[in-house]
Coordinates of C-alpha atoms and ligand atoms in Angstrom, one line a residue:
X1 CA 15.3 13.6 -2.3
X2 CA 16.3 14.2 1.4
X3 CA 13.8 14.4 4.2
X4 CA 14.8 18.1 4.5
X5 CA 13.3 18.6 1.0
X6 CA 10.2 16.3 1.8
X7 CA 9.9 18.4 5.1
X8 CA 9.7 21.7 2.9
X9 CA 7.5 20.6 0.7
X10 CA 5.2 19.6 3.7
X11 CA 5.8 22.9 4.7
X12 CA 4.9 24.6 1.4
X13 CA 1.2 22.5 1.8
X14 CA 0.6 24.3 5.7
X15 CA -0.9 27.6 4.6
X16 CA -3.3 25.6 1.7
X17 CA -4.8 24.0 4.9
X18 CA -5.0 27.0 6.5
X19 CA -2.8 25.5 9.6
X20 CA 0.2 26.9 11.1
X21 CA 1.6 23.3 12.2
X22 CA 1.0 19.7 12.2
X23 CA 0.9 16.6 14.0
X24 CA 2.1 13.6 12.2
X25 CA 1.3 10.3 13.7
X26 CA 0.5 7.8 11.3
X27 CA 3.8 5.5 10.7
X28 CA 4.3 5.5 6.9
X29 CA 4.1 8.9 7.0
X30 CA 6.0 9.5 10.1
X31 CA 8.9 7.6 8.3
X32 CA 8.3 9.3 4.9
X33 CA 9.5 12.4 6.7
X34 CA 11.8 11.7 9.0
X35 CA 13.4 8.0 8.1
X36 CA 12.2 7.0 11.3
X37 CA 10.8 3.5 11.8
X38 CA 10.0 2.7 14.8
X39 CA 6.3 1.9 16.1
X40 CA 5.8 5.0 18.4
X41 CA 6.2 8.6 17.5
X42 CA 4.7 12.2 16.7
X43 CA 6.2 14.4 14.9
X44 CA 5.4 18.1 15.5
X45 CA 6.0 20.1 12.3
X46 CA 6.1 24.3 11.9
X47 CA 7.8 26.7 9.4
X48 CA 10.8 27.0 11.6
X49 CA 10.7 23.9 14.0
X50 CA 10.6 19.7 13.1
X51 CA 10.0 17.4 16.7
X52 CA 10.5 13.8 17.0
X53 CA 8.2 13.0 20.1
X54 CA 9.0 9.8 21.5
X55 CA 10.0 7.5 24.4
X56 CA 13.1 6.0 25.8
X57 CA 12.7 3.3 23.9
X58 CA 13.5 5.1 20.4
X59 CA 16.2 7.9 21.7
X60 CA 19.0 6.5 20.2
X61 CA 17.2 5.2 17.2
X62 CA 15.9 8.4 16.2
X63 CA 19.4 10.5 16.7
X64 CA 21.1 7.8 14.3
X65 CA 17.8 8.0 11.8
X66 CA 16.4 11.4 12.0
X67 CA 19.0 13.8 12.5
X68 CA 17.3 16.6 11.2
X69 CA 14.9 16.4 14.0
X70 CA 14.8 17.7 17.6
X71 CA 13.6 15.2 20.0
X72 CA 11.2 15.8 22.6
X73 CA 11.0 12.4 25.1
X74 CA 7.9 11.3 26.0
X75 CA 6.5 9.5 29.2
X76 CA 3.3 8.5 30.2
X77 CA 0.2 9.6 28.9
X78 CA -0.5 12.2 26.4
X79 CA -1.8 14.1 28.6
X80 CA 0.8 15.4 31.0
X81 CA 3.3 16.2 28.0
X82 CA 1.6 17.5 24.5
X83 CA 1.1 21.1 26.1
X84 CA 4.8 20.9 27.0
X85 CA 6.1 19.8 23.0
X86 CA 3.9 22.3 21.6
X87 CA 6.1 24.9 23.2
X88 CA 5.2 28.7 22.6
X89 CA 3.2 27.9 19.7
X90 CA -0.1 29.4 18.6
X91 CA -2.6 29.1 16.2
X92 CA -4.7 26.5 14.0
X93 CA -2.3 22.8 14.6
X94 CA -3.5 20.0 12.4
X95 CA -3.8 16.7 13.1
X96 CA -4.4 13.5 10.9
X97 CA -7.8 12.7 10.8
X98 CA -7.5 9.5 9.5
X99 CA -5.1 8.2 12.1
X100 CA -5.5 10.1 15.7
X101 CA -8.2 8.0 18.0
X102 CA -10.9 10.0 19.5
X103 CA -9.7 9.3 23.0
X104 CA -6.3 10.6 21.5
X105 CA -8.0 13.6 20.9
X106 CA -9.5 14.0 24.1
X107 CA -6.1 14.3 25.7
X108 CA -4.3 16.3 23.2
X109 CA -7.7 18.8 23.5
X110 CA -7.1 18.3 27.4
X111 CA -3.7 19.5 27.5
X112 CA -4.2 22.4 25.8
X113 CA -7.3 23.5 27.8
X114 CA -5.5 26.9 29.1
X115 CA -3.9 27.6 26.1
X116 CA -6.9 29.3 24.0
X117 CA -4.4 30.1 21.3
X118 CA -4.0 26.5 20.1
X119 CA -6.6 25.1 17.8
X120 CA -6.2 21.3 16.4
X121 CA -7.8 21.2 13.0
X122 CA -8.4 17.7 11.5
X123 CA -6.1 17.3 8.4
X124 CA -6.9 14.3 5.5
X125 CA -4.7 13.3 2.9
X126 CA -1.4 15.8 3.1
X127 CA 1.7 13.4 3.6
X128 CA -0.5 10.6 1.5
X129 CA -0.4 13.4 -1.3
X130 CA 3.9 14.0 -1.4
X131 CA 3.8 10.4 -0.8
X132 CA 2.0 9.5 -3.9
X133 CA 4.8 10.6 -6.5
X134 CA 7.6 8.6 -6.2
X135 CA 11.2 9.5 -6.3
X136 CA 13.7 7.8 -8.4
X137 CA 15.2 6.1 -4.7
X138 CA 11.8 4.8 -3.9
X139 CA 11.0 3.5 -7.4
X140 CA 14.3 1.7 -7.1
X141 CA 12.9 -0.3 -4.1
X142 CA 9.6 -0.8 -5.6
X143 CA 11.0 -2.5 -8.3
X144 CA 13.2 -4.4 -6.2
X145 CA 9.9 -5.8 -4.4
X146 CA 7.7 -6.3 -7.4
X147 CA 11.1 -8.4 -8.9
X148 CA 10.8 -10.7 -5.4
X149 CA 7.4 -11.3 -6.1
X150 CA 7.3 -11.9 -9.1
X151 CA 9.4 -14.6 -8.7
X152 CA 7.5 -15.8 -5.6
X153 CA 4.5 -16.4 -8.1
X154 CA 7.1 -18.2 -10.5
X155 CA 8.0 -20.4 -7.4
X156 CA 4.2 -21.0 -6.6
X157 CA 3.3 -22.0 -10.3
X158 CA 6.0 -24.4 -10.0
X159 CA 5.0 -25.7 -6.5
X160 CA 1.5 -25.9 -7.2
X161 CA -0.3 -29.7 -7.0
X162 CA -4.0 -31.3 -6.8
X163 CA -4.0 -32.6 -2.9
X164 CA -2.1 -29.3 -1.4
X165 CA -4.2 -27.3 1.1
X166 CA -4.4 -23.5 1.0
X167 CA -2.6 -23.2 3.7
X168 CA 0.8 -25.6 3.0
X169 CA 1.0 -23.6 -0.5
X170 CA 0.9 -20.0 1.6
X171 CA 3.3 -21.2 3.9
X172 CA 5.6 -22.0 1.2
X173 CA 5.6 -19.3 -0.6
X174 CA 5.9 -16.7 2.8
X175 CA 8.9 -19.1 3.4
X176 CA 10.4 -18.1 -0.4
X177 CA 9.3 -14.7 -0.2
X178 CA 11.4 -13.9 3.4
X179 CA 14.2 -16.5 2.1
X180 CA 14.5 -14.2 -1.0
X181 CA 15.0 -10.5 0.4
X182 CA 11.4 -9.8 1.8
X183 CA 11.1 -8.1 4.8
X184 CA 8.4 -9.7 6.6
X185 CA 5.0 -9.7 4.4
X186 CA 3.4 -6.3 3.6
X187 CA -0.2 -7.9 3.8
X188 CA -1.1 -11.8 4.7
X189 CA -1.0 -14.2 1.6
X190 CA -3.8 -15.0 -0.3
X191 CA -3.8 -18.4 -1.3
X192 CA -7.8 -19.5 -2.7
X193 CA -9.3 -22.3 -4.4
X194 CA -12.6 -23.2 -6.7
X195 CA -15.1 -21.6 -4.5
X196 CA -13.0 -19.8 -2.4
X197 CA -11.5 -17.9 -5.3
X198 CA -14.8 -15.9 -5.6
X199 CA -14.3 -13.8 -2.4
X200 CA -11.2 -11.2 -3.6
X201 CA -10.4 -11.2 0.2
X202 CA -10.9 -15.1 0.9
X203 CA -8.0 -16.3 3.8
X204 CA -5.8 -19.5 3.1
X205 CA -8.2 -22.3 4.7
X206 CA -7.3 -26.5 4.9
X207 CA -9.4 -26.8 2.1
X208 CA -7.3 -29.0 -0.6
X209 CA -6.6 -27.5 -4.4
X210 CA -8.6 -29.5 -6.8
X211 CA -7.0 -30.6 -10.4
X212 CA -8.7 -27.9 -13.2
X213 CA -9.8 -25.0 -10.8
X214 CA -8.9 -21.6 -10.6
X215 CA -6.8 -20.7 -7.4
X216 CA -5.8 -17.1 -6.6
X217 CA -2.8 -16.1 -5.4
X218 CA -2.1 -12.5 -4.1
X219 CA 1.3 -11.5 -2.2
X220 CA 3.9 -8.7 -1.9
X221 CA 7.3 -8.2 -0.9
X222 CA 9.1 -5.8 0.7
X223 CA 12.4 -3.8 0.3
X224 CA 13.6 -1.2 2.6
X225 CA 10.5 -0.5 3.6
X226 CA 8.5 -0.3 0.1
X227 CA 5.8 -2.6 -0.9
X228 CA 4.9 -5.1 -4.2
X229 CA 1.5 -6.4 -4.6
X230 CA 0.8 -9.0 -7.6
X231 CA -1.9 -11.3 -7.9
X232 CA -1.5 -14.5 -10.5
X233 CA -4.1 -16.5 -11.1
X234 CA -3.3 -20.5 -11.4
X235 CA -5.0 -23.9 -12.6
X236 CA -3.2 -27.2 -12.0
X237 CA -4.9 -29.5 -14.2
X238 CA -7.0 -28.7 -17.1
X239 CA -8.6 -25.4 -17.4
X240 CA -12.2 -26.2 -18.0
X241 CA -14.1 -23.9 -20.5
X242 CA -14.7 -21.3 -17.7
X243 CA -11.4 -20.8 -16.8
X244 CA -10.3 -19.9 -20.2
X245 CA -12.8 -17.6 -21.1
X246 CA -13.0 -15.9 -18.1
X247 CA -9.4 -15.7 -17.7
X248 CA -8.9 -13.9 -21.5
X249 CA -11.8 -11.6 -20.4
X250 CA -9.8 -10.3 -17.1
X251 CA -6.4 -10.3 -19.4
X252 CA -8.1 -8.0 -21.9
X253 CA -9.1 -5.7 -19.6
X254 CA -5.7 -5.5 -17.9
X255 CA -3.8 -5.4 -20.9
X256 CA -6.0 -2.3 -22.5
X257 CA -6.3 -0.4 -18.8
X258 CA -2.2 -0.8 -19.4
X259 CA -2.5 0.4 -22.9
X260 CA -5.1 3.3 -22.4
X261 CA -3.7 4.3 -19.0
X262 CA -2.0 8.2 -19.0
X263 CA -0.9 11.1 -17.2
X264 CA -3.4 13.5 -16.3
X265 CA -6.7 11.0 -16.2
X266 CA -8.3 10.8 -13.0
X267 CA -8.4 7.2 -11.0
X268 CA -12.3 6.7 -12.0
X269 CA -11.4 7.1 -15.7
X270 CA -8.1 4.5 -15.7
X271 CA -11.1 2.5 -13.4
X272 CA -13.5 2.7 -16.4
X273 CA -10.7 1.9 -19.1
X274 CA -10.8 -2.0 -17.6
X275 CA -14.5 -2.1 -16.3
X276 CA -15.7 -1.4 -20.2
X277 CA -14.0 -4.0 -21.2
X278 CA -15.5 -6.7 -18.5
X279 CA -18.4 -5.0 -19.0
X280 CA -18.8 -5.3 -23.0
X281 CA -18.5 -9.2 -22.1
X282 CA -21.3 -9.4 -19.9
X283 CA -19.2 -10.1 -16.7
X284 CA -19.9 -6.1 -15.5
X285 CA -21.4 -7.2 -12.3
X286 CA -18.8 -10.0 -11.6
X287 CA -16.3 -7.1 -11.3
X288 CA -17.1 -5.7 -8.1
X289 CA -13.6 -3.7 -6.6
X290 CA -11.7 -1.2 -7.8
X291 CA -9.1 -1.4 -10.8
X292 CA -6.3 -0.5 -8.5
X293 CA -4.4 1.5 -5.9
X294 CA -1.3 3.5 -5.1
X295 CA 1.3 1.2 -3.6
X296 CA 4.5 2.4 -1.9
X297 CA 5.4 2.6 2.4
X298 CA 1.8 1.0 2.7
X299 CA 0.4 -1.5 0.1
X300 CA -2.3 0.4 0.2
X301 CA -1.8 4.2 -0.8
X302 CA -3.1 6.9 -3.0
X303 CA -3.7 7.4 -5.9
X304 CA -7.2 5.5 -6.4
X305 CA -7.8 3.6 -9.3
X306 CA -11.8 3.3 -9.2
X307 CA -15.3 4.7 -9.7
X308 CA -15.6 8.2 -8.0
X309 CA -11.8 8.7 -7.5
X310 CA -10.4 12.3 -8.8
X311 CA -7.6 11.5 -7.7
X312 CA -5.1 13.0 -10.9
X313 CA -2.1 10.4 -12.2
X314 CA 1.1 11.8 -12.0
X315 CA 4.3 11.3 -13.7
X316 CA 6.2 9.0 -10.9
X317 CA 2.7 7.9 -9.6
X318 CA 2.9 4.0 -9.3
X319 CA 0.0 1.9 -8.5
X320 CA -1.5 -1.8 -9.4
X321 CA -4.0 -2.5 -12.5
X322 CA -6.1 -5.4 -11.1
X323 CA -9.0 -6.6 -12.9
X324 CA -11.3 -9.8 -11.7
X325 CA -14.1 -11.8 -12.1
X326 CA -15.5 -13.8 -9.5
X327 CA -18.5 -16.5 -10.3
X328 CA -20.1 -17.1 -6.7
X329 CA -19.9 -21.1 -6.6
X330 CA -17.5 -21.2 -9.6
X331 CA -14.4 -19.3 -8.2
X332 CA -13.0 -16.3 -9.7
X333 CA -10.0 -15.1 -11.6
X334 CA -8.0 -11.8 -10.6
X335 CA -4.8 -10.8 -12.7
X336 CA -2.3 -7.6 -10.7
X337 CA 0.2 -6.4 -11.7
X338 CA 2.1 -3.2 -11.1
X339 CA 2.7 -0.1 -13.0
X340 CA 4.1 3.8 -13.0
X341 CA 3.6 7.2 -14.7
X342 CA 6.7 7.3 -17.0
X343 CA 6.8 9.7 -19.9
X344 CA 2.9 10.5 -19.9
X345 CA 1.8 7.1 -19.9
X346 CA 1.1 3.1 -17.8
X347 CA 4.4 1.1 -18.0
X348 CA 4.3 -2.1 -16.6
X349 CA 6.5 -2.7 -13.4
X350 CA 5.9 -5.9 -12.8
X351 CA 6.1 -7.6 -16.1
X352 CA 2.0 -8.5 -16.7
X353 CA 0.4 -11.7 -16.7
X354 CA 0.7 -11.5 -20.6
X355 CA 4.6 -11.8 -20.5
X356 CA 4.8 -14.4 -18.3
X357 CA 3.9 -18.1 -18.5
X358 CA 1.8 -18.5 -15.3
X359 CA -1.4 -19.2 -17.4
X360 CA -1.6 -23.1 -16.5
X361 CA 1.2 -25.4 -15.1
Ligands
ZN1 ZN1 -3.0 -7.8 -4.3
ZN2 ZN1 -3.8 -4.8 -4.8

């Protein structure tokens, strides 16, 4: 799909929010729409007019990337130029909620003091919708990254020793990961061990990886500006009697949220079709995060896979199934891997946990 087409479709969504324009700030979607990548930008979006607002810095690179756009240049604060981009426009303008600062606000609600006619209207969720589906081009990329780090994890379980710290195996496998076609690191590596391993979120310390424990590892790539996001679960040494049952337990509940996963269920229902499963074992309250989320632009997008989300899967929709267990004092186990919306139901992107050896070394 071109940008035009995104940009009509974007256009198609302005009357359900009852505004006559938007503002879009917030850089995956700003480069959704326009192909524009570059840190600083608005663009201003009506029925019959699409503005790049930037500053010198990105002229040239938004001629060569955004043709479809007219650019307004920017300088200095807010203040002195939004009035001037908005033109002779009138009516409700939304902005992204989510994104624009208060003090942003402030200046934008400043500028057009005089002009009674302009209202700014907060705005939640609209590009993250369109972004949600993805098209064939996109998927394509995804892939591409999930395939990078998936074989990042392949590396790691073949790096992986007693004695290592946290932070020597992260380093290694950022170094394989940007050797092998990433670009740069969509999130920073998780790398954690025994203990550690019980906090999902836990940063790569000096602590050194003990023979028989679990250690978590969670890492992404990124092609062309699209994200992966897979989390393996390791033990060099001898699983002790923990590890094994915990680790079938989280497997389970990947592999039947993979089976049971389909078109038209909200996010809290694929959520439930793991959690019933961790659940049934007694481990329920061990499970404490979602099952997943959408992954595209950011690692992070819609839909949501988890408890209270009504958020609808789509055919196209891709997102991560990623069941855990964490045992405060113990460690934990967390198995992700990545999957899309194809032909009503979950297909596996990633190749799952199941398919590939990375159980023990
Ligand atoms: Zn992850
Ligand atoms: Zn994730």
């Amino acid at each position: 799909m071109s940008f035009k087409e995104r940009l009509q479709r974007l256009r198609q969504a302005l009357p359900e929010r009852e505004v006559g324009g938007i503002l879009i700030s917030q850089p995956e979607n700003r480069r959704y729409l326009s192909g524009f990548d570059g840190s600083a930008g608005i663009l201003f979006i009506t029925p019959d007019r699409a503005v790049m607002a930037t500053d010198f810095r990105y002229v040239e690179q938004v001629k060569l990337q955004s043709p479809d756009y007219e650019i307004f240049r920017t300088a200095g604060d807010m203040v002195h130029w939004f009035g001037e981009l908005l033109g002779g426009f009138s009516g409700r303008l939304g902005f992204e909620a989510g994104h624009v600062t208060v003090a942003g606000l402030r200046q934008m609600g400043e500028a057009v003091k005089g002009q009674n006619a302009v209202g700014l209207m907060p705005v939640e969720g609209l590009v993250e919708k369109l972004r949600a589906v993805k098209e064939p081009g996109e998927i394509e990329h995804i892939a591409g990254a999930a395939r990078i780090a998936l074989s990042a994890q392949e590396y790691a379980r073949d790096i992986i020793r007693p004695g290592m710290t946290e932070k020597e195996l992260a380093w290694q496998i950022e170094k394989f990961l940007r050797e092998n076609g990433s670009q740069g690191m969509p999130f920073d590596i998780i790398v954690a061990s025994g203990p550690n391993s019980a906090l999902p979120h836990a940063r790569p310390s000096e602590r050194r990886i003990g023979a028989g424990e679990p250690v978590v590892i969670d890492l992404g790539a990124r092609v062309e500006g699209y994200c992966s996001d897979l989390t393996r679960t390791l033990c060099p040494g001898s699983p002790d009697d923990t590890f094994n049952r915990i680790y079938d337990i989280v497997l389970g509940a990947q592999l039947t949220a993979l089976a049971i996963i389909s078109e038209g269920m909200t996010g809290e229902q694929a959520d439930a079709s793991a959690r019933a499963v961790i659940t049934e074992a007694g481990y329920g309250e061990a499970f404490g995060h979602a099952l997943g989320h959408g992954v595209g632009l950011a690692a992070h997008e819609m839909p949501r896979l988890g408890a209270g989300s009504g958020d609808r899967l789509e055919g196209g929709m891709v997102f991560t199934i990623e069941p855990g267990i964490y045992l405060p004092g113990w460690g934990g186990v967390r198995i992700e891997d990545m999957a899309i919306i194809e032909g009503g139901r979950a297909v596996s992107l990633s190749k799952s946990a199941a398919g590939s050896e990375v159980r023990y070394r």
